[in-house]
CSV table of C-alpha atoms in Angstrom, one decimal:
chain,number,residue,atom,x,y,z
X,9,UNK,CA,0.0,0.0,0.0
X,10,UNK,CA,1.4,3.4,-1.1
X,11,UNK,CA,1.0,6.3,1.3
X,12,UNK,CA,2.7,9.1,-0.8
X,13,UNK,CA,5.5,9.5,1.8
X,14,UNK,CA,8.9,8.6,0.4
X,15,UNK,CA,12.6,9.1,0.9
X,16,UNK,CA,13.9,12.3,-0.6
X,17,UNK,CA,10.8,14.4,0.0
X,18,UNK,CA,10.6,17.3,2.4
X,19,UNK,CA,8.3,17.8,5.3
X,20,UNK,CA,7.7,21.6,5.7
X,21,UNK,CA,6.0,22.5,9.0
X,22,UNK,CA,2.7,24.4,8.5
X,23,UNK,CA,2.3,27.6,10.5
X,24,UNK,CA,-0.1,25.7,12.8
X,25,UNK,CA,2.6,23.3,14.0
X,26,UNK,CA,3.5,24.8,17.4
X,27,UNK,CA,5.9,22.1,18.7
X,28,UNK,CA,9.2,24.0,19.3
X,29,UNK,CA,11.2,21.1,18.0
X,30,UNK,CA,9.5,21.5,14.6
X,31,UNK,CA,8.2,25.0,14.4
X,32,UNK,CA,9.0,26.3,10.9
X,33,UNK,CA,11.2,23.3,10.2
X,34,UNK,CA,12.2,21.7,7.0
X,35,UNK,CA,12.8,18.0,7.3
X,36,UNK,CA,14.4,15.7,4.7
X,37,UNK,CA,13.0,12.2,4.8
X,38,UNK,CA,16.0,9.7,4.8
X,39,UNK,CA,14.2,6.5,5.6
X,40,UNK,CA,10.6,5.3,5.2
X,41,UNK,CA,8.8,2.0,5.7
X,42,UNK,CA,5.0,1.9,5.9
X,43,UNK,CA,5.2,-0.7,8.6
X,44,UNK,CA,8.5,0.4,10.3
X,45,UNK,CA,8.1,4.1,10.4
X,46,UNK,CA,9.9,7.2,9.1
X,47,UNK,CA,13.2,8.9,9.9
X,48,UNK,CA,14.2,12.4,8.8
X,49,UNK,CA,16.6,15.2,9.6
X,50,UNK,CA,15.7,18.9,10.2
X,51,UNK,CA,17.7,20.9,7.7
X,52,UNK,CA,17.3,24.4,9.2
X,53,UNK,CA,18.4,24.2,12.8
X,54,UNK,CA,22.1,25.1,13.0
X,55,UNK,CA,23.6,25.0,16.4
X,56,UNK,CA,26.6,27.0,17.7
X,57,UNK,CA,28.7,23.9,18.1
X,58,UNK,CA,31.6,23.8,15.5
X,59,UNK,CA,32.0,20.4,13.7
X,60,UNK,CA,35.7,20.4,14.7
X,61,UNK,CA,34.7,20.2,18.3
X,62,UNK,CA,32.8,16.9,17.9
X,63,UNK,CA,34.2,15.3,14.7
X,64,UNK,CA,37.6,16.9,14.1
X,65,UNK,CA,38.6,14.5,11.2
X,66,UNK,CA,35.5,15.6,9.2
X,67,UNK,CA,35.6,19.4,10.0
X,68,UNK,CA,37.5,20.5,6.9
X,69,UNK,CA,35.0,18.8,4.6
X,70,UNK,CA,31.9,20.6,6.0
X,71,UNK,CA,29.8,22.9,3.8
X,72,UNK,CA,29.3,26.2,5.6
X,73,UNK,CA,28.1,27.1,8.1
X,74,UNK,CA,30.7,24.7,9.7
X,75,UNK,CA,28.5,23.8,12.7
X,76,UNK,CA,26.6,20.8,13.7
X,77,UNK,CA,22.9,21.0,12.9
X,78,UNK,CA,20.2,19.7,15.2
X,79,UNK,CA,18.7,17.0,13.1
X,80,UNK,CA,15.7,16.5,15.4
X,81,UNK,CA,14.8,15.7,19.0
X,82,UNK,CA,15.7,12.0,19.0
X,83,UNK,CA,19.2,10.7,20.0
X,84,UNK,CA,20.9,14.1,20.2
X,85,UNK,CA,24.1,12.4,21.4
X,86,UNK,CA,24.4,10.6,18.0
X,87,UNK,CA,25.7,12.2,14.8
X,88,UNK,CA,24.8,11.4,11.3
X,89,UNK,CA,25.9,13.1,8.1
X,90,UNK,CA,24.7,13.8,4.6
X,91,UNK,CA,26.9,14.3,1.6
X,92,UNK,CA,26.3,15.0,-2.1
X,93,UNK,CA,28.6,13.3,-4.5
X,94,UNK,CA,28.9,13.6,-8.3
X,95,UNK,CA,28.6,10.7,-10.8
X,96,UNK,CA,26.9,7.4,-10.3
X,97,UNK,CA,29.3,5.4,-8.2
X,98,UNK,CA,28.5,4.5,-4.6
X,99,UNK,CA,31.8,4.7,-2.8
X,100,UNK,CA,32.6,3.0,0.5
X,101,UNK,CA,31.3,5.0,3.4
X,102,UNK,CA,28.4,6.5,1.5
X,103,UNK,CA,24.9,5.2,0.8
X,104,UNK,CA,22.5,7.1,-1.6
X,105,UNK,CA,19.1,8.1,-0.3
X,106,UNK,CA,17.1,7.4,-3.4
X,107,UNK,CA,18.0,7.0,-7.1
X,108,UNK,CA,14.9,8.6,-8.5
X,109,UNK,CA,14.7,12.0,-6.9
X,110,UNK,CA,16.2,15.4,-7.1
X,111,UNK,CA,18.4,14.4,-4.2
X,112,UNK,CA,19.6,11.2,-5.8
X,113,UNK,CA,23.2,12.0,-5.3
X,114,UNK,CA,22.7,12.9,-1.6
X,115,UNK,CA,23.4,10.1,0.8
X,116,UNK,CA,24.2,9.1,4.3
X,117,UNK,CA,27.9,9.0,5.4
X,118,UNK,CA,29.4,6.4,7.6
X,119,UNK,CA,31.2,8.6,10.2
X,120,UNK,CA,33.2,5.6,11.4
X,121,UNK,CA,34.9,5.4,8.0
X,122,UNK,CA,38.1,7.4,7.4
X,123,UNK,CA,37.2,10.8,5.8
X,124,UNK,CA,39.9,10.2,3.2
X,125,UNK,CA,37.6,7.6,1.6
X,126,UNK,CA,35.2,10.3,0.5
X,127,UNK,CA,37.2,13.6,0.7
X,128,UNK,CA,38.1,13.7,-3.0
X,129,UNK,CA,34.5,13.1,-4.1
X,130,UNK,CA,32.5,15.2,-1.8
X,131,UNK,CA,30.6,18.2,-3.3
X,132,UNK,CA,28.8,19.1,-0.1
X,133,UNK,CA,28.8,17.7,3.4
X,134,UNK,CA,26.8,18.4,6.6
X,135,UNK,CA,26.7,16.9,10.1
X,136,UNK,CA,23.5,16.5,12.2
X,137,UNK,CA,23.1,15.7,15.9
X,138,UNK,CA,19.9,13.6,16.4
X,139,UNK,CA,17.1,13.0,14.0
X,140,UNK,CA,13.3,13.1,13.8
X,141,UNK,CA,11.4,9.9,13.9
X,142,UNK,CA,7.8,8.7,13.5
X,143,UNK,CA,6.3,5.3,14.2
X,144,UNK,CA,4.3,3.5,11.5
X,145,UNK,CA,1.3,5.6,10.5
X,146,UNK,CA,2.2,8.5,12.8
X,147,UNK,CA,3.6,10.8,10.1
X,148,UNK,CA,0.6,10.1,7.8
X,149,UNK,CA,-1.7,11.2,10.6
X,150,UNK,CA,0.3,14.4,11.2
X,151,UNK,CA,0.1,15.2,7.5
X,152,UNK,CA,-3.6,14.6,7.5
X,153,UNK,CA,-4.1,16.7,10.6
X,154,UNK,CA,-2.4,19.7,8.8
X,155,UNK,CA,0.9,19.8,10.6
X,156,UNK,CA,3.1,19.2,7.5
X,157,UNK,CA,3.3,19.9,3.8
X,158,UNK,CA,4.9,17.2,1.8
X,159,UNK,CA,6.9,18.7,-1.1
X,160,UNK,CA,9.8,17.8,-3.5
X,161,UNK,CA,13.3,18.4,-2.3
X,162,UNK,CA,16.2,19.9,-4.2
X,163,UNK,CA,19.8,19.0,-3.4
X,164,UNK,CA,20.6,22.6,-2.5
X,165,UNK,CA,18.0,22.4,0.3
X,166,UNK,CA,20.1,19.9,2.3
X,167,UNK,CA,23.2,22.2,2.2
X,168,UNK,CA,21.5,25.6,2.2
X,169,UNK,CA,23.9,28.5,2.9
X,170,UNK,CA,21.1,30.4,4.6
X,171,UNK,CA,19.3,27.7,6.7
X,172,UNK,CA,17.3,30.3,8.6
X,173,UNK,CA,15.6,31.3,5.3
X,174,UNK,CA,15.0,27.7,4.1
X,175,UNK,CA,11.4,27.4,5.3
X,176,UNK,CA,10.3,30.5,3.3
X,177,UNK,CA,12.4,29.6,0.3
X,178,UNK,CA,11.0,26.1,0.0
X,179,UNK,CA,7.4,27.2,0.4
X,180,UNK,CA,7.8,30.1,-2.1
X,181,UNK,CA,9.1,27.9,-4.9
X,182,UNK,CA,6.0,25.7,-4.6
X,183,UNK,CA,3.8,28.5,-6.0
X,184,UNK,CA,0.1,29.0,-5.4
X,185,UNK,CA,-1.2,28.8,-1.8
X,186,UNK,CA,2.1,27.5,-0.4
X,187,UNK,CA,3.9,30.5,-1.8
X,188,UNK,CA,1.4,32.7,0.0
X,189,UNK,CA,2.0,30.7,3.3
X,190,UNK,CA,5.7,31.6,3.0
X,191,UNK,CA,4.7,35.2,3.9
X,192,UNK,CA,3.0,34.1,7.2
X,193,UNK,CA,4.5,36.2,10.0
X,194,UNK,CA,6.6,34.7,12.8
X,195,UNK,CA,4.2,36.0,15.3
X,196,UNK,CA,0.7,36.7,13.8
X,197,UNK,CA,-0.4,38.5,17.0
X,198,UNK,CA,1.9,41.3,16.1
X,199,UNK,CA,0.1,41.9,12.8
């Protein structure tokens, strides 16, 4: 049974989503199984922690800003990384997310592998602490309740130079009603 949710799509928080972990967040889906649940990383929550403080061997490969991003509220003590590579090969230490999407050459990096395995091939690289997770059916329910928009991703979203503007940027490019939502004020009570 197909539920429309798939790896490589973005979840964009609707203005109604008040949870501080996800308010105005943009989440890249990196794993999805209808029976097993969904895993994603928040793309627009940079921390102030430099990558060289937590993963020194990888620090020189990071796409700016060179800080760890908070990937979500689950397992904050664990890091995961995403990288974009050229070509079609799947080198050791890297696993593509999905071959049929705009983010086809974005994949998960094995941070236990020596950075030299991938250094020559990396186009972009970013480190995340924690992730966002949903049990089977939970995310579908949240989408139906109006908490999330499900939209296509672009490779540039994952490594956005201006992560604070990503929510607006992604909504604006959707056109129509979603482009209008991008103008929704941070605090509507001040309007």
